[in-house]
Short mmCIF file of C-alpha atoms in Angstrom, two decimals:
data_model
loop_
_atom_site.label_atom_id
_atom_site.label_comp_id
_atom_site.label_asym_id
_atom_site.label_seq_id
_atom_site.Cartn_x
_atom_site.Cartn_y
_atom_site.Cartn_z
CA MET A 1 0.77 -2.38 26.18
CA THR A 2 0.41 -5.37 27.79
CA ASP A 3 -1.71 -7.41 25.02
CA ILE A 4 1.61 -6.09 22.63
CA LYS A 5 2.83 -9.32 21.94
CA PRO A 6 5.53 -10.59 19.53
CA TYR A 7 5.08 -12.67 16.75
CA THR A 8 6.39 -15.13 14.70
CA ILE A 9 5.51 -16.40 11.14
CA ALA A 10 5.07 -19.67 10.98
CA VAL A 11 2.80 -21.01 8.28
CA ASP A 12 1.68 -24.68 8.97
CA ASP A 13 3.31 -27.31 6.75
CA LYS A 14 -0.52 -28.72 6.35
CA GLN A 15 -0.41 -25.78 4.56
CA LEU A 16 2.29 -25.59 2.63
CA LYS A 17 1.23 -29.62 1.04
CA ASP A 18 -2.22 -28.23 0.43
CA LEU A 19 -0.24 -25.54 -1.56
CA LYS A 20 1.55 -27.96 -3.91
CA THR A 21 -1.33 -30.61 -4.42
CA ARG A 22 -3.56 -27.76 -5.43
CA LEU A 23 -0.44 -26.61 -7.56
CA SER A 24 0.08 -29.82 -9.69
CA LEU A 25 -3.75 -30.21 -9.71
CA ALA A 26 -3.31 -27.09 -12.09
CA LYS A 27 -5.25 -26.44 -15.14
CA PHE A 28 -4.72 -24.20 -17.51
CA PRO A 29 -6.69 -21.90 -20.16
CA ASP A 30 -5.27 -21.95 -23.94
CA GLU A 31 -3.42 -18.80 -25.32
CA LEU A 32 -4.50 -17.22 -28.63
CA ASP A 33 -1.52 -16.58 -31.08
CA GLY A 34 0.40 -13.75 -30.92
CA ALA A 35 -1.35 -12.64 -27.08
CA GLY A 36 0.77 -10.84 -24.70
CA TRP A 37 0.39 -8.79 -22.03
CA ASP A 38 -2.06 -6.38 -23.32
CA MET A 39 -4.33 -9.64 -22.98
CA GLY A 40 -3.21 -10.59 -19.47
CA ALA A 41 -0.56 -12.55 -17.83
CA PRO A 42 1.39 -15.10 -20.63
CA LEU A 43 0.74 -18.56 -19.63
CA ALA A 44 3.86 -19.63 -20.70
CA ASP A 45 4.86 -17.37 -17.74
CA VAL A 46 2.28 -18.06 -15.12
CA LYS A 47 3.11 -21.60 -15.78
CA ARG A 48 6.54 -21.16 -15.10
CA LEU A 49 5.89 -19.09 -11.77
CA ALA A 50 3.31 -22.00 -10.89
CA LYS A 51 6.06 -24.87 -11.65
CA TYR A 52 8.65 -23.19 -9.10
CA TRP A 53 5.96 -22.57 -6.88
CA GLN A 54 5.39 -26.05 -6.89
CA GLU A 55 9.10 -27.68 -7.05
CA SER A 56 11.49 -25.01 -6.03
CA TYR A 57 10.34 -22.63 -4.15
CA ASP A 58 11.78 -22.42 -0.64
CA TRP A 59 9.41 -21.13 1.24
CA ARG A 60 10.68 -21.32 4.54
CA LYS A 61 13.58 -19.89 3.70
CA ALA A 62 11.28 -16.81 2.74
CA GLU A 63 9.75 -17.20 5.70
CA LYS A 64 13.05 -17.47 8.17
CA GLU A 65 14.22 -13.67 5.95
CA LEU A 66 10.76 -12.16 7.15
CA ASN A 67 11.21 -13.20 10.65
CA ASN A 68 14.42 -11.46 10.12
CA VAL A 69 12.71 -8.42 11.07
CA PRO A 70 10.97 -7.58 15.10
CA HIS A 71 7.58 -8.73 14.40
CA PHE A 72 4.35 -7.92 16.35
CA VAL A 73 0.79 -8.86 17.52
CA THR A 74 -2.01 -6.72 19.06
CA ASN A 75 -5.69 -6.32 19.88
CA ILE A 76 -7.18 -3.50 18.17
CA GLN A 77 -11.17 -2.50 18.02
CA CYS A 78 -12.86 -0.52 15.71
CA ASP A 79 -16.30 1.19 16.48
CA GLY A 80 -18.97 -1.72 16.19
CA PHE A 81 -16.93 -3.82 15.29
CA GLU A 82 -15.26 -7.37 16.74
CA PRO A 83 -11.82 -7.12 17.92
CA LEU A 84 -8.83 -7.64 15.36
CA ALA A 85 -5.37 -9.18 16.21
CA ILE A 86 -3.53 -7.06 13.88
CA HIS A 87 0.66 -7.65 12.87
CA PHE A 88 2.66 -5.18 12.25
CA VAL A 89 6.23 -4.87 12.14
CA HIS A 90 8.21 -2.56 14.48
CA VAL A 91 11.70 -1.04 14.78
CA ARG A 92 12.19 1.83 17.08
CA SER A 93 15.51 3.56 15.99
CA LYS A 94 17.81 4.11 18.46
CA VAL A 95 18.04 8.28 18.37
CA GLN A 96 16.53 9.83 20.91
CA GLY A 97 13.48 11.91 19.62
CA ALA A 98 13.44 10.10 16.23
CA ILE A 99 9.76 10.50 14.47
CA PRO A 100 7.14 7.48 14.62
CA LEU A 101 6.69 7.19 10.86
CA LEU A 102 3.19 4.88 10.09
CA PHE A 103 3.49 2.71 6.30
CA ILE A 104 0.42 1.56 5.13
CA HIS A 105 0.52 -0.16 2.35
CA GLY A 106 -2.14 -1.67 -0.10
CA TRP A 107 -3.41 -4.08 -3.04
CA PRO A 108 -1.85 -6.05 -3.88
CA GLY A 109 0.90 -4.55 -1.68
CA HIS A 110 1.03 -5.65 1.95
CA PHE A 111 4.06 -5.24 4.81
CA GLU A 112 6.71 -6.84 2.71
CA GLU A 113 6.91 -3.88 1.19
CA VAL A 114 8.73 -1.34 4.11
CA LEU A 115 11.98 -4.27 4.39
CA LYS A 116 13.87 -2.31 2.10
CA ILE A 117 13.37 1.34 3.58
CA LEU A 118 13.18 0.39 7.22
CA LYS A 119 17.13 -0.41 8.07
CA PRO A 120 17.79 3.56 5.94
CA LEU A 121 15.23 4.68 7.97
CA THR A 122 16.09 3.44 11.58
CA GLU A 123 19.38 2.97 11.51
CA GLY A 124 20.31 4.85 8.67
CA GLY A 125 19.08 7.73 10.79
CA ASP A 126 21.83 9.00 12.59
CA GLY A 127 20.36 11.82 13.86
CA VAL A 128 23.05 14.26 12.71
CA LYS A 129 23.67 14.23 8.89
CA TYR A 130 19.90 12.15 8.38
CA PRO A 131 16.80 11.96 10.01
CA ALA A 132 15.95 9.49 12.57
CA PHE A 133 11.99 8.07 12.41
CA ASP A 134 10.58 4.88 14.29
CA VAL A 135 9.12 3.06 11.92
CA VAL A 136 5.78 0.83 12.19
CA ALA A 137 4.35 -1.22 9.30
CA PRO A 138 1.50 -3.96 9.78
CA SER A 139 -0.55 -5.54 7.58
CA LEU A 140 -3.25 -4.22 7.03
CA PRO A 141 -7.27 -5.43 8.17
CA ASN A 142 -7.76 -8.49 5.81
CA PHE A 143 -4.83 -8.36 4.73
CA GLY A 144 -1.11 -10.24 5.53
CA PHE A 145 -1.48 -12.14 8.90
CA SER A 146 -3.38 -9.31 10.65
CA GLU A 147 -7.22 -10.84 10.85
CA GLY A 148 -10.24 -10.30 9.34
CA THR A 149 -13.52 -8.60 9.09
CA LYS A 150 -16.59 -10.90 10.17
CA LYS A 151 -18.88 -7.87 9.69
CA ARG A 152 -19.48 -5.09 6.16
CA GLY A 153 -19.25 -2.11 6.08
CA PHE A 154 -15.58 -2.28 7.07
CA ALA A 155 -14.41 0.32 5.07
CA ILE A 156 -11.86 3.70 5.00
CA GLU A 157 -13.18 4.75 8.10
CA GLN A 158 -12.13 2.11 10.12
CA TYR A 159 -8.96 1.26 8.80
CA ALA A 160 -7.74 4.88 9.63
CA GLU A 161 -9.42 4.20 12.92
CA ALA A 162 -6.99 1.01 13.23
CA MET A 163 -4.12 2.40 11.80
CA ASN A 164 -4.45 5.60 14.47
CA LYS A 165 -5.92 3.16 17.08
CA LEU A 166 -2.55 0.79 16.76
CA MET A 167 0.37 3.97 16.60
CA LEU A 168 -2.18 5.35 20.32
CA LYS A 169 -1.66 2.03 21.57
CA LEU A 170 2.75 2.62 20.77
CA GLY A 171 2.36 5.29 22.89
CA TYR A 172 2.44 7.64 19.67
CA ASN A 173 0.10 10.72 20.20
CA GLU A 174 1.45 12.65 17.57
CA TYR A 175 3.22 10.52 14.19
CA VAL A 176 3.62 10.94 10.39
CA THR A 177 2.94 8.84 7.72
CA GLN A 178 3.83 7.22 4.93
CA GLY A 179 2.17 5.33 1.31
CA GLY A 180 0.25 4.58 -2.18
CA ASP A 181 -2.62 2.88 -3.27
CA TRP A 182 -4.63 2.10 -0.61
CA GLY A 183 -2.37 3.98 2.11
CA CYS A 184 -2.83 7.32 0.41
CA HIS A 185 -7.01 6.52 0.99
CA ILE A 186 -6.55 5.35 4.51
CA ASN A 187 -3.60 8.27 5.23
CA ARG A 188 -6.09 10.93 3.37
CA GLY A 189 -8.96 9.56 5.93
CA LEU A 190 -6.43 10.08 8.80
CA ALA A 191 -5.50 13.35 7.53
CA HIS A 192 -9.56 13.96 7.67
CA LEU A 193 -10.47 12.30 11.11
CA TYR A 194 -7.58 12.49 13.10
CA PRO A 195 -5.51 15.71 12.20
CA GLN A 196 -4.61 16.24 15.90
CA TYR A 197 -2.51 12.91 15.81
CA CYS A 198 -1.42 12.08 11.95
CA LYS A 199 0.38 15.68 11.10
CA ALA A 200 2.15 15.28 8.15
CA THR A 201 2.10 12.46 5.50
CA HIS A 202 4.19 11.69 2.59
CA LEU A 203 2.36 10.07 -0.65
CA ASN A 204 4.06 7.95 -3.96
CA PHE A 205 0.29 7.75 -5.18
CA ASP A 206 -1.55 10.72 -6.62
CA SER A 207 -5.50 10.64 -6.00
CA ALA A 208 -7.26 14.33 -6.85
CA ASP A 209 -9.49 16.38 -8.65
CA PRO A 210 -8.85 19.11 -11.02
CA PRO A 211 -9.21 22.56 -9.26
CA GLN A 212 -12.43 24.17 -9.28
CA TYR A 213 -12.98 27.77 -9.59
CA SER A 214 -15.52 27.67 -6.74
CA LYS A 215 -12.97 25.79 -4.31
CA ASN A 216 -9.09 26.54 -5.77
CA PRO A 217 -9.30 29.42 -7.76
CA PHE A 218 -5.44 30.30 -7.85
CA LEU A 219 -5.33 26.48 -8.44
CA ALA A 220 -7.84 26.77 -11.08
CA LEU A 221 -6.07 29.47 -12.60
CA GLN A 222 -3.14 28.04 -12.56
CA HIS A 223 -3.89 25.06 -14.32
CA ALA A 224 -5.89 26.46 -17.06
CA ILE A 225 -2.73 28.40 -18.53
CA THR A 226 0.09 26.40 -18.04
CA PRO A 227 1.20 24.13 -20.56
CA TYR A 228 1.73 21.08 -18.69
CA ASN A 229 6.08 19.71 -18.09
CA ALA A 230 7.08 16.95 -19.71
CA ARG A 231 6.18 14.76 -16.19
CA GLU A 232 2.29 15.99 -15.98
CA GLN A 233 2.14 15.35 -20.37
CA HIS A 234 4.05 11.46 -19.93
CA GLY A 235 1.27 11.55 -16.80
CA THR A 236 -1.72 11.72 -18.55
CA ASP A 237 -1.04 9.56 -21.33
CA ARG A 238 0.00 6.70 -18.86
CA THR A 239 -3.23 8.06 -16.35
CA LYS A 240 -5.32 6.94 -19.85
CA TRP A 241 -4.11 3.60 -20.43
CA PHE A 242 -4.49 2.47 -16.53
CA ASP A 243 -8.42 3.81 -17.07
CA GLN A 244 -9.20 2.00 -20.56
CA GLU A 245 -6.56 -0.67 -20.05
CA GLY A 246 -5.84 -1.40 -16.66
CA LYS A 247 -8.99 -1.22 -14.26
CA GLY A 248 -10.71 -4.15 -15.07
CA TYR A 249 -9.51 -6.17 -11.83
CA ASN A 250 -10.98 -2.63 -9.83
CA LEU A 251 -14.44 -2.55 -11.32
CA GLU A 252 -14.98 -6.35 -10.35
CA GLN A 253 -13.50 -6.09 -6.51
CA SER A 254 -15.50 -2.83 -6.44
CA THR A 255 -18.97 -4.64 -7.20
CA LYS A 256 -18.66 -8.23 -7.07
CA PRO A 257 -15.88 -9.49 -4.43
CA GLN A 258 -17.27 -12.56 -3.02
CA THR A 259 -17.52 -14.14 -6.60
CA LEU A 260 -13.67 -13.22 -7.55
CA GLY A 261 -12.83 -14.61 -4.10
CA TYR A 262 -13.48 -18.24 -4.93
CA ALA A 263 -11.06 -18.32 -7.52
CA LEU A 264 -8.43 -15.75 -5.41
CA ALA A 265 -8.89 -18.90 -1.96
CA ASP A 266 -9.62 -22.08 -3.81
CA SER A 267 -6.76 -21.51 -6.51
CA PRO A 268 -3.12 -21.01 -5.76
CA VAL A 269 -2.64 -20.20 -9.91
CA ALA A 270 -5.21 -17.65 -10.00
CA CYS A 271 -4.10 -15.82 -7.15
CA LEU A 272 -0.80 -15.77 -8.45
CA ALA A 273 -2.07 -14.67 -12.10
CA TRP A 274 -4.13 -12.46 -10.87
CA ILE A 275 -1.32 -10.43 -8.56
CA TYR A 276 1.80 -11.27 -10.96
CA GLU A 277 0.17 -9.77 -13.98
CA LYS A 278 0.14 -5.75 -11.80
CA LEU A 279 3.20 -6.63 -10.52
CA HIS A 280 4.18 -6.52 -14.04
CA ASP A 281 2.13 -3.83 -15.56
CA TRP A 282 2.23 -1.44 -12.59
CA THR A 283 5.92 -1.18 -12.53
CA ASP A 284 9.07 0.03 -14.44
CA ALA A 285 10.29 -2.30 -15.84
CA TYR A 286 11.14 -3.93 -12.40
CA PRO A 287 13.09 -6.87 -12.47
CA TRP A 288 11.14 -9.30 -10.97
CA THR A 289 12.86 -12.80 -9.91
CA ASP A 290 10.74 -15.77 -9.06
CA ASP A 291 11.39 -15.84 -5.50
CA GLU A 292 10.41 -12.54 -5.28
CA ILE A 293 7.04 -13.22 -6.51
CA CYS A 294 6.28 -16.06 -5.40
CA THR A 295 6.89 -14.59 -1.81
CA TRP A 296 5.26 -11.96 -2.52
CA VAL A 297 2.12 -14.31 -3.65
CA SER A 298 2.70 -16.78 -0.88
CA ILE A 299 1.67 -13.98 1.87
CA TYR A 300 -1.93 -13.57 0.41
CA TRP A 301 -2.50 -17.35 -0.20
CA PHE A 302 -1.03 -17.76 3.40
CA SER A 303 -2.51 -14.93 4.84
CA THR A 304 -4.27 -14.82 7.96
CA ALA A 305 -7.95 -13.87 6.69
CA GLY A 306 -7.37 -15.83 3.17
CA PRO A 307 -7.11 -14.07 -0.12
CA ALA A 308 -10.18 -12.73 -0.90
CA ALA A 309 -10.94 -10.60 2.10
CA SER A 310 -8.17 -8.31 1.19
CA VAL A 311 -10.24 -7.62 -1.86
CA ARG A 312 -13.40 -6.01 -0.42
CA ILE A 313 -11.91 -3.15 0.57
CA TYR A 314 -13.02 -1.89 -3.20
CA TYR A 315 -16.24 -2.24 -2.46
CA GLU A 316 -16.65 -1.59 1.10
CA ALA A 317 -15.22 1.79 0.31
CA ILE A 318 -17.53 2.62 -2.25
CA HIS A 319 -20.57 1.10 -1.13
CA ASN A 320 -22.36 2.74 2.46
CA VAL A 321 -24.19 -0.27 3.43
CA ASP A 322 -24.76 1.05 6.78
CA GLY A 323 -26.30 4.12 5.63
CA ARG A 324 -23.69 5.92 7.43
CA LYS A 325 -23.59 10.19 7.91
CA GLY A 326 -20.59 11.55 6.63
CA LYS A 327 -18.95 8.28 5.40
CA LEU A 328 -15.65 8.98 4.05
CA ASP A 329 -16.30 8.62 0.05
CA ARG A 330 -14.38 9.61 -2.71
CA GLN A 331 -14.87 13.30 -3.01
CA LYS A 332 -14.33 13.60 1.03
CA ILE A 333 -11.33 11.80 0.75
CA ARG A 334 -9.80 14.63 -2.26
CA SER A 335 -11.64 17.43 -0.32
CA TRP A 336 -9.09 19.71 1.30
CA SER A 337 -7.55 18.23 4.62
CA PRO A 338 -6.62 21.70 7.34
CA GLY A 339 -3.90 20.96 9.56
CA VAL A 340 -1.91 17.92 7.61
CA LYS A 341 0.98 18.76 5.60
CA LEU A 342 1.46 16.62 2.40
CA GLY A 343 4.08 15.46 0.34
CA PHE A 344 4.38 14.14 -3.10
CA SER A 345 6.71 11.58 -4.95
CA HIS A 346 5.72 11.61 -8.38
CA PHE A 347 6.58 8.38 -10.28
CA PRO A 348 6.11 8.10 -14.31
CA MET A 349 4.95 4.50 -14.35
CA ASP A 350 1.87 4.51 -11.63
CA LEU A 351 -1.57 4.25 -12.40
CA GLN A 352 -2.66 7.82 -12.04
CA VAL A 353 0.08 10.63 -12.32
CA LEU A 354 -1.73 14.13 -12.27
CA PRO A 355 -0.46 17.56 -12.67
CA SER A 356 0.98 19.19 -9.25
CA THR A 357 -2.38 21.83 -9.64
CA TRP A 358 -4.69 18.61 -8.87
CA VAL A 359 -2.48 17.15 -5.76
CA ARG A 360 -2.44 21.08 -4.27
CA THR A 361 -6.44 20.85 -3.98
CA LEU A 362 -6.03 18.25 -1.36
CA GLY A 363 -3.98 20.53 1.51
CA GLU A 364 -1.29 22.47 2.50
CA VAL A 365 1.73 21.03 0.29
CA VAL A 366 4.78 20.84 1.82
CA TYR A 367 6.99 18.55 -0.77
CA GLU A 368 7.03 17.36 -4.30
CA LYS A 369 9.36 15.69 -6.26
CA GLU A 370 9.72 14.85 -9.74
CA HIS A 371 11.45 10.85 -10.53
CA ASP A 372 12.65 9.73 -14.10
CA SER A 373 11.45 6.21 -13.66
CA GLY A 374 9.56 3.90 -10.83
CA GLY A 375 5.87 2.77 -10.61
CA HIS A 376 3.60 2.03 -8.20
CA PHE A 377 5.37 -0.22 -6.07
CA ALA A 378 8.09 2.87 -5.36
CA ALA A 379 9.14 1.42 -1.81
CA TRP A 380 9.71 -1.80 -3.32
CA GLU A 381 10.76 -0.71 -6.43
CA ARG A 382 12.88 2.66 -6.06
CA PRO A 383 13.94 2.20 -1.86
CA ASP A 384 16.83 5.23 -2.20
CA ASP A 385 14.78 7.52 -3.68
CA ILE A 386 11.43 6.71 -0.99
CA VAL A 387 14.17 7.44 1.41
CA THR A 388 15.70 10.78 -0.17
CA ASP A 389 12.50 12.10 -0.45
CA VAL A 390 10.93 11.11 3.33
CA ARG A 391 14.09 12.80 5.00
CA GLU A 392 14.19 15.84 2.69
CA MET A 393 10.51 16.47 4.01
CA PHE A 394 10.93 15.60 7.33
CA GLY A 395 14.70 16.96 7.72
CA LYS A 396 15.96 19.90 8.91
CA GLY A 397 14.95 22.52 6.03
CA GLY A 398 11.60 20.36 4.91
CA GLY A 399 8.72 21.30 4.57
CA ALA A 400 7.14 19.35 7.09
CA PHE A 401 10.69 19.03 9.93
CA GLY A 402 9.31 19.54 13.62
CA VAL A 403 5.83 18.49 12.49
CA VAL A 404 5.45 15.75 15.70
CA LYS A 405 6.28 17.69 18.51
CA GLY A 406 9.23 17.45 20.53
CA LEU A 407 10.67 14.89 17.80
CA THR A 408 12.48 16.35 14.91
CA GLY A 409 14.62 12.84 14.32
CA TYR A 410 17.79 14.95 15.17
CA THR A 411 19.54 14.79 18.38
CA SER A 412 20.35 18.28 18.55
#
């Protein structure tokens, strides 16, 4: 505990000056007549945002707001890798018996996603009407203000190991988790590798395979004879769109992340356009402000390891570069994980919106909620929904009530 230190986000003036210089020298491509979002981030939007980022956006104001919550940093070392300074937000509830909750972000997200749900979970949970939580929200290794590894092979196992070691270092021998995107996959890694510590997981991302008669006979039969409901029918179309029209970034980051990294590291416009496209396409008509977008992208641009480091997770997750046995690959992540209770919040404009029978192949699902609106960044787009769902899952009468020994979230 002695090496857990307070942390203040403080970007150097030289970095700010460098950003503005690069933005002032940006060279933009042309654009076809009638081009829209179907071809990528529109030229007019990117030009407007780049100009705003250069001339009007106030990083120091955003930095001050980000620093309004308590930040910390501590060294975490995964087996076979160098120690990494891991940045995290940590807020303890005043309620005795608060439930430790680990919030794990994905790409292109970061710790900022937790900010809208932080107070409702830690302060809004009074321990009487609503359960209270202690919330830990790290920057994953290679993201945000955490350090990045210089070694190959830092895959799902290592991200899960780092998160588990962080929680244990904070004194949480049992805890619950929440997340989407890579947060979903890393949480699944925690469920498989550390079920004695990670007791339950709430996910706002669907990642599962169809039930098979050889593994899930009841679910397979249910899937075969039960028509999809309206959410599941819409989800099939949304998932098909993503697979056919929205997944190009994934293929590049999964196969040649280094090549993409040159653009992300050298050009703030490239970094802006690459991320802004996802903020638009992956949300449900969320009214992004220019300040929100610039802060979101700035956290990548000013990140400790640089924006290129963040995309390597895609490559490492599907490549076994060190030939390790029992690697947590896609098949393993999507297999049954005993002993860890699961909950799902389904949002219609997420990237994969799957039938209920599919996600129930992953483990003991004790909570599901279907939402009429919302997309991929649920904690930012629909914070009230996430707070409500987490409270329902872990509160009295919820399917995961009392999973952490002696810490129910209530005073009595």
